[in-house]
């Protein structure tokens, strides 16, 4: 879609105003990214790109985050490692950038025709999520790589763990937020009464992204689960699906037998299996069964969807991450399925009887 001279001027004014608010917010917070000129140059350039991508999306232009932006962000992460910028300052900057971006898009959407404002705004907010997430992830990898190289700890296992954490924690939460926004748009368009507050679910998923990013870059690990396994699984299923009743979960056994780390990893594995079923299986029903014994925990996720193709070219990132998590716990994972006859993920994780008894 082309832009008139007036629209180009409006675009420039919106970006300039947004960058100014962003800079003011960083300075008020005492963030070195705005206080040190050599850091602000790259930070400002990145902010202009992101605001521009989102405003263009709001006005109907199809935009994708360029590969060059990812490479530039990775290099930026390396630079901030060399400059000794605390990672938490970058996380706070990303959070402020998101807030300023939402405010700017809300202001710009007010000038759109009423019949376009809602759908365009949702698309633009999704673009804002994608633009920030892509760059933050790339910068985090660059920062981590530079730090590990400096201290001589750039091991393959460490890199795999970072990749798994980025995919399972950040990637899954972003996917959930986008799914909630899609369901919100569908329900608004059809006039259906939503079974859940989709926007609240999306906001919570984004809070989880920032919370985990903060814990990861600061070297702290926080408890992933606030409720029991069944409550967490059911909450994720309800937020991800437009038919919450399609997922049936059952937990047998005493959850206190699970070491906390095993409990968290088990939830991440089951959540990834559910995400795959929602995204790829086109299933009418998904059954989750977890059985906890003193010496082991068994879990299955079964769907009645399209099944597995007869020929597969390797495994996706999600399935590899699941296998790596199970293997790290000393367990086994099996994936079975046939075309048109559904898929089953079955896993077994041994438990340390001594530790379980102490718990």
PDB file of N, CA and C in Angstrom, residues 183-236:
ATOM      1  N   UNK A 183      -8.043 -15.695  18.658  1.00  0.00           N
ATOM      2  CA  UNK A 183      -9.362 -16.114  19.132  1.00  0.00           C
ATOM      3  C   UNK A 183     -10.230 -14.916  19.471  1.00  0.00           C
ATOM      4  N   UNK A 184      -9.618 -13.881  20.041  1.00  0.00           N
ATOM      5  CA  UNK A 184     -10.363 -12.659  20.365  1.00  0.00           C
ATOM      6  C   UNK A 184     -10.928 -12.035  19.087  1.00  0.00           C
ATOM      7  N   UNK A 185     -10.091 -11.950  18.040  1.00  0.00           N
ATOM      8  CA  UNK A 185     -10.554 -11.370  16.784  1.00  0.00           C
ATOM      9  C   UNK A 185     -11.674 -12.214  16.165  1.00  0.00           C
ATOM     10  N   UNK A 186     -11.528 -13.559  16.218  1.00  0.00           N
ATOM     11  CA  UNK A 186     -12.551 -14.438  15.667  1.00  0.00           C
ATOM     12  C   UNK A 186     -13.876 -14.287  16.411  1.00  0.00           C
ATOM     13  N   UNK A 187     -13.802 -14.229  17.723  1.00  0.00           N
ATOM     14  CA  UNK A 187     -15.023 -14.124  18.525  1.00  0.00           C
ATOM     15  C   UNK A 187     -15.686 -12.763  18.355  1.00  0.00           C
ATOM     16  N   UNK A 188     -14.858 -11.701  18.221  1.00  0.00           N
ATOM     17  CA  UNK A 188     -15.432 -10.381  17.972  1.00  0.00           C
ATOM     18  C   UNK A 188     -16.122 -10.330  16.607  1.00  0.00           C
ATOM     19  N   UNK A 189     -15.498 -10.941  15.603  1.00  0.00           N
ATOM     20  CA  UNK A 189     -16.070 -10.911  14.256  1.00  0.00           C
ATOM     21  C   UNK A 189     -17.370 -11.701  14.172  1.00  0.00           C
ATOM     22  N   UNK A 190     -17.441 -12.834  14.909  1.00  0.00           N
ATOM     23  CA  UNK A 190     -18.633 -13.679  14.840  1.00  0.00           C
ATOM     24  C   UNK A 190     -19.731 -13.252  15.812  1.00  0.00           C
ATOM     25  N   UNK A 191     -19.384 -12.357  16.757  1.00  0.00           N
ATOM     26  CA  UNK A 191     -20.358 -11.935  17.749  1.00  0.00           C
ATOM     27  C   UNK A 191     -20.606 -12.957  18.838  1.00  0.00           C
ATOM     28  N   UNK A 192     -19.741 -13.989  18.887  1.00  0.00           N
ATOM     29  CA  UNK A 192     -19.913 -15.040  19.895  1.00  0.00           C
ATOM     30  C   UNK A 192     -19.467 -14.531  21.264  1.00  0.00           C
ATOM     31  N   UNK A 193     -20.092 -15.090  22.301  1.00  0.00           N
ATOM     32  CA  UNK A 193     -19.700 -14.742  23.669  1.00  0.00           C
ATOM     33  C   UNK A 193     -18.468 -15.554  24.046  1.00  0.00           C
ATOM     34  N   UNK A 194     -17.338 -14.913  24.300  1.00  0.00           N
ATOM     35  CA  UNK A 194     -16.110 -15.664  24.583  1.00  0.00           C
ATOM     36  C   UNK A 194     -16.189 -16.376  25.921  1.00  0.00           C
ATOM     37  N   UNK A 195     -15.663 -17.619  25.998  1.00  0.00           N
ATOM     38  CA  UNK A 195     -15.686 -18.346  27.277  1.00  0.00           C
ATOM     39  C   UNK A 195     -14.659 -17.829  28.268  1.00  0.00           C
ATOM     40  N   UNK A 196     -13.678 -17.045  27.794  1.00  0.00           N
ATOM     41  CA  UNK A 196     -12.622 -16.513  28.650  1.00  0.00           C
ATOM     42  C   UNK A 196     -12.290 -15.086  28.226  1.00  0.00           C
ATOM     43  N   UNK A 197     -11.604 -14.375  29.094  1.00  0.00           N
ATOM     44  CA  UNK A 197     -11.097 -13.044  28.764  1.00  0.00           C
ATOM     45  C   UNK A 197      -9.801 -13.230  27.990  1.00  0.00           C
ATOM     46  N   UNK A 198      -9.910 -13.250  26.649  1.00  0.00           N
ATOM     47  CA  UNK A 198      -8.756 -13.548  25.803  1.00  0.00           C
ATOM     48  C   UNK A 198      -7.648 -12.507  25.957  1.00  0.00           C
ATOM     49  N   UNK A 199      -8.009 -11.242  26.084  1.00  0.00           N
ATOM     50  CA  UNK A 199      -6.989 -10.202  26.222  1.00  0.00           C
ATOM     51  C   UNK A 199      -6.238 -10.358  27.544  1.00  0.00           C
ATOM     52  N   UNK A 200      -6.943 -10.745  28.598  1.00  0.00           N
ATOM     53  CA  UNK A 200      -6.273 -10.981  29.879  1.00  0.00           C
ATOM     54  C   UNK A 200      -5.296 -12.150  29.765  1.00  0.00           C
ATOM     55  N   UNK A 201      -5.704 -13.207  29.038  1.00  0.00           N
ATOM     56  CA  UNK A 201      -4.800 -14.339  28.826  1.00  0.00           C
ATOM     57  C   UNK A 201      -3.566 -13.911  28.044  1.00  0.00           C
ATOM     58  N   UNK A 202      -3.766 -13.070  27.024  1.00  0.00           N
ATOM     59  CA  UNK A 202      -2.626 -12.604  26.222  1.00  0.00           C
ATOM     60  C   UNK A 202      -1.678 -11.762  27.062  1.00  0.00           C
ATOM     61  N   UNK A 203      -2.249 -10.871  27.887  1.00  0.00           N
ATOM     62  CA  UNK A 203      -1.398 -10.038  28.736  1.00  0.00           C
ATOM     63  C   UNK A 203      -0.604 -10.894  29.715  1.00  0.00           C
ATOM     64  N   UNK A 204      -1.238 -11.923  30.295  1.00  0.00           N
ATOM     65  CA  UNK A 204      -0.530 -12.778  31.242  1.00  0.00           C
ATOM     66  C   UNK A 204       0.601 -13.536  30.560  1.00  0.00           C
ATOM     67  N   UNK A 205       0.349 -14.009  29.342  1.00  0.00           N
ATOM     68  CA  UNK A 205       1.404 -14.720  28.605  1.00  0.00           C
ATOM     69  C   UNK A 205       2.596 -13.806  28.354  1.00  0.00           C
ATOM     70  N   UNK A 206       2.331 -12.541  28.037  1.00  0.00           N
ATOM     71  CA  UNK A 206       3.433 -11.599  27.798  1.00  0.00           C
ATOM     72  C   UNK A 206       4.161 -11.277  29.097  1.00  0.00           C
ATOM     73  N   UNK A 207       3.422 -11.192  30.203  1.00  0.00           N
ATOM     74  CA  UNK A 207       4.100 -10.994  31.495  1.00  0.00           C
ATOM     75  C   UNK A 207       5.029 -12.175  31.791  1.00  0.00           C
ATOM     76  N   UNK A 208       4.591 -13.382  31.445  1.00  0.00           N
ATOM     77  CA  UNK A 208       5.437 -14.560  31.650  1.00  0.00           C
ATOM     78  C   UNK A 208       6.713 -14.458  30.828  1.00  0.00           C
ATOM     79  N   UNK A 209       6.603 -13.921  29.594  1.00  0.00           N
ATOM     80  CA  UNK A 209       7.787 -13.749  28.748  1.00  0.00           C
ATOM     81  C   UNK A 209       8.797 -12.837  29.427  1.00  0.00           C
ATOM     82  N   UNK A 210       8.324 -11.667  29.862  1.00  0.00           N
ATOM     83  CA  UNK A 210       9.241 -10.720  30.487  1.00  0.00           C
ATOM     84  C   UNK A 210       9.777 -11.276  31.802  1.00  0.00           C
ATOM     85  N   UNK A 211       8.937 -11.977  32.562  1.00  0.00           N
ATOM     86  CA  UNK A 211       9.389 -12.544  33.829  1.00  0.00           C
ATOM     87  C   UNK A 211      10.478 -13.578  33.630  1.00  0.00           C
ATOM     88  N   UNK A 212      10.270 -14.478  32.637  1.00  0.00           N
ATOM     89  CA  UNK A 212      11.295 -15.493  32.409  1.00  0.00           C
ATOM     90  C   UNK A 212      12.564 -14.879  31.833  1.00  0.00           C
ATOM     91  N   UNK A 213      12.420 -13.933  30.905  1.00  0.00           N
ATOM     92  CA  UNK A 213      13.607 -13.286  30.334  1.00  0.00           C
ATOM     93  C   UNK A 213      14.424 -12.633  31.434  1.00  0.00           C
ATOM     94  N   UNK A 214      13.733 -11.985  32.337  1.00  0.00           N
ATOM     95  CA  UNK A 214      14.432 -11.345  33.451  1.00  0.00           C
ATOM     96  C   UNK A 214      15.174 -12.370  34.298  1.00  0.00           C
ATOM     97  N   UNK A 215      14.523 -13.480  34.612  1.00  0.00           N
ATOM     98  CA  UNK A 215      15.169 -14.497  35.444  1.00  0.00           C
ATOM     99  C   UNK A 215      16.329 -15.158  34.710  1.00  0.00           C
ATOM    100  N   UNK A 216      16.187 -15.339  33.383  1.00  0.00           N
ATOM    101  CA  UNK A 216      17.227 -16.023  32.620  1.00  0.00           C
ATOM    102  C   UNK A 216      18.491 -15.178  32.530  1.00  0.00           C
ATOM    103  N   UNK A 217      18.327 -13.903  32.157  1.00  0.00           N
ATOM    104  CA  UNK A 217      19.515 -13.084  31.953  1.00  0.00           C
ATOM    105  C   UNK A 217      20.162 -12.663  33.255  1.00  0.00           C
ATOM    106  N   UNK A 218      19.437 -12.741  34.356  1.00  0.00           N
ATOM    107  CA  UNK A 218      20.030 -12.386  35.642  1.00  0.00           C
ATOM    108  C   UNK A 218      20.582 -13.604  36.370  1.00  0.00           C
ATOM    109  N   UNK A 219      20.435 -14.793  35.741  1.00  0.00           N
ATOM    110  CA  UNK A 219      20.983 -16.000  36.335  1.00  0.00           C
ATOM    111  C   UNK A 219      20.113 -16.607  37.404  1.00  0.00           C
ATOM    112  N   UNK A 220      18.873 -16.093  37.577  1.00  0.00           N
ATOM    113  CA  UNK A 220      17.974 -16.622  38.590  1.00  0.00           C
ATOM    114  C   UNK A 220      16.933 -17.485  37.916  1.00  0.00           C
ATOM    115  N   UNK A 221      16.530 -18.594  38.569  1.00  0.00           N
ATOM    116  CA  UNK A 221      15.470 -19.440  38.063  1.00  0.00           C
ATOM    117  C   UNK A 221      14.318 -19.395  39.051  1.00  0.00           C
ATOM    118  N   UNK A 222      13.146 -19.058  38.570  1.00  0.00           N
ATOM    119  CA  UNK A 222      11.982 -18.958  39.443  1.00  0.00           C
ATOM    120  C   UNK A 222      11.080 -20.160  39.212  1.00  0.00           C
ATOM    121  N   UNK A 223      10.241 -20.465  40.186  1.00  0.00           N
ATOM    122  CA  UNK A 223       9.299 -21.565  40.026  1.00  0.00           C
ATOM    123  C   UNK A 223       8.339 -21.256  38.904  1.00  0.00           C
ATOM    124  N   UNK A 224       8.246 -22.182  37.962  1.00  0.00           N
ATOM    125  CA  UNK A 224       7.363 -21.991  36.811  1.00  0.00           C
ATOM    126  C   UNK A 224       5.900 -22.196  37.185  1.00  0.00           C
ATOM    127  N   UNK A 225       5.652 -23.129  38.116  1.00  0.00           N
ATOM    128  CA  UNK A 225       4.282 -23.529  38.413  1.00  0.00           C
ATOM    129  C   UNK A 225       3.807 -22.905  39.713  1.00  0.00           C
ATOM    130  N   UNK A 226       2.661 -22.244  39.656  1.00  0.00           N
ATOM    131  CA  UNK A 226       2.070 -21.659  40.852  1.00  0.00           C
ATOM    132  C   UNK A 226       0.974 -22.561  41.417  1.00  0.00           C
ATOM    133  N   UNK A 227       0.409 -23.436  40.572  1.00  0.00           N
ATOM    134  CA  UNK A 227      -0.649 -24.341  40.998  1.00  0.00           C
ATOM    135  C   UNK A 227      -0.222 -25.774  40.727  1.00  0.00           C
ATOM    136  N   UNK A 228      -1.152 -26.719  40.934  1.00  0.00           N
ATOM    137  CA  UNK A 228      -0.868 -28.108  40.647  1.00  0.00           C
ATOM    138  C   UNK A 228      -0.767 -28.363  39.152  1.00  0.00           C
ATOM    139  N   UNK A 229      -0.243 -29.552  38.792  1.00  0.00           N
ATOM    140  CA  UNK A 229      -0.064 -29.886  37.380  1.00  0.00           C
ATOM    141  C   UNK A 229      -1.385 -29.823  36.619  1.00  0.00           C
ATOM    142  N   UNK A 230      -2.435 -30.401  37.175  1.00  0.00           N
ATOM    143  CA  UNK A 230      -3.721 -30.411  36.472  1.00  0.00           C
ATOM    144  C   UNK A 230      -4.232 -28.997  36.250  1.00  0.00           C
ATOM    145  N   UNK A 231      -4.126 -28.142  37.278  1.00  0.00           N
ATOM    146  CA  UNK A 231      -4.616 -26.764  37.136  1.00  0.00           C
ATOM    147  C   UNK A 231      -3.825 -26.007  36.062  1.00  0.00           C
ATOM    148  N   UNK A 232      -2.509 -26.216  36.051  1.00  0.00           N
ATOM    149  CA  UNK A 232      -1.679 -25.524  35.062  1.00  0.00           C
ATOM    150  C   UNK A 232      -1.967 -26.045  33.650  1.00  0.00           C
ATOM    151  N   UNK A 233      -2.105 -27.355  33.508  1.00  0.00           N
ATOM    152  CA  UNK A 233      -2.404 -27.935  32.191  1.00  0.00           C
ATOM    153  C   UNK A 233      -3.769 -27.471  31.696  1.00  0.00           C
ATOM    154  N   UNK A 234      -4.775 -27.493  32.567  1.00  0.00           N
ATOM    155  CA  UNK A 234      -6.122 -27.075  32.171  1.00  0.00           C
ATOM    156  C   UNK A 234      -6.154 -25.588  31.818  1.00  0.00           C
ATOM    157  N   UNK A 235      -5.407 -24.761  32.571  1.00  0.00           N
ATOM    158  CA  UNK A 235      -5.390 -23.323  32.287  1.00  0.00           C
ATOM    159  C   UNK A 235      -4.755 -23.046  30.930  1.00  0.00           C
ATOM    160  N   UNK A 236      -3.657 -23.737  30.632  1.00  0.00           N
ATOM    161  CA  UNK A 236      -3.018 -23.557  29.320  1.00  0.00           C
ATOM    162  C   UNK A 236      -3.939 -24.025  28.198  1.00  0.00           C
TER     163      UNK A 236
END
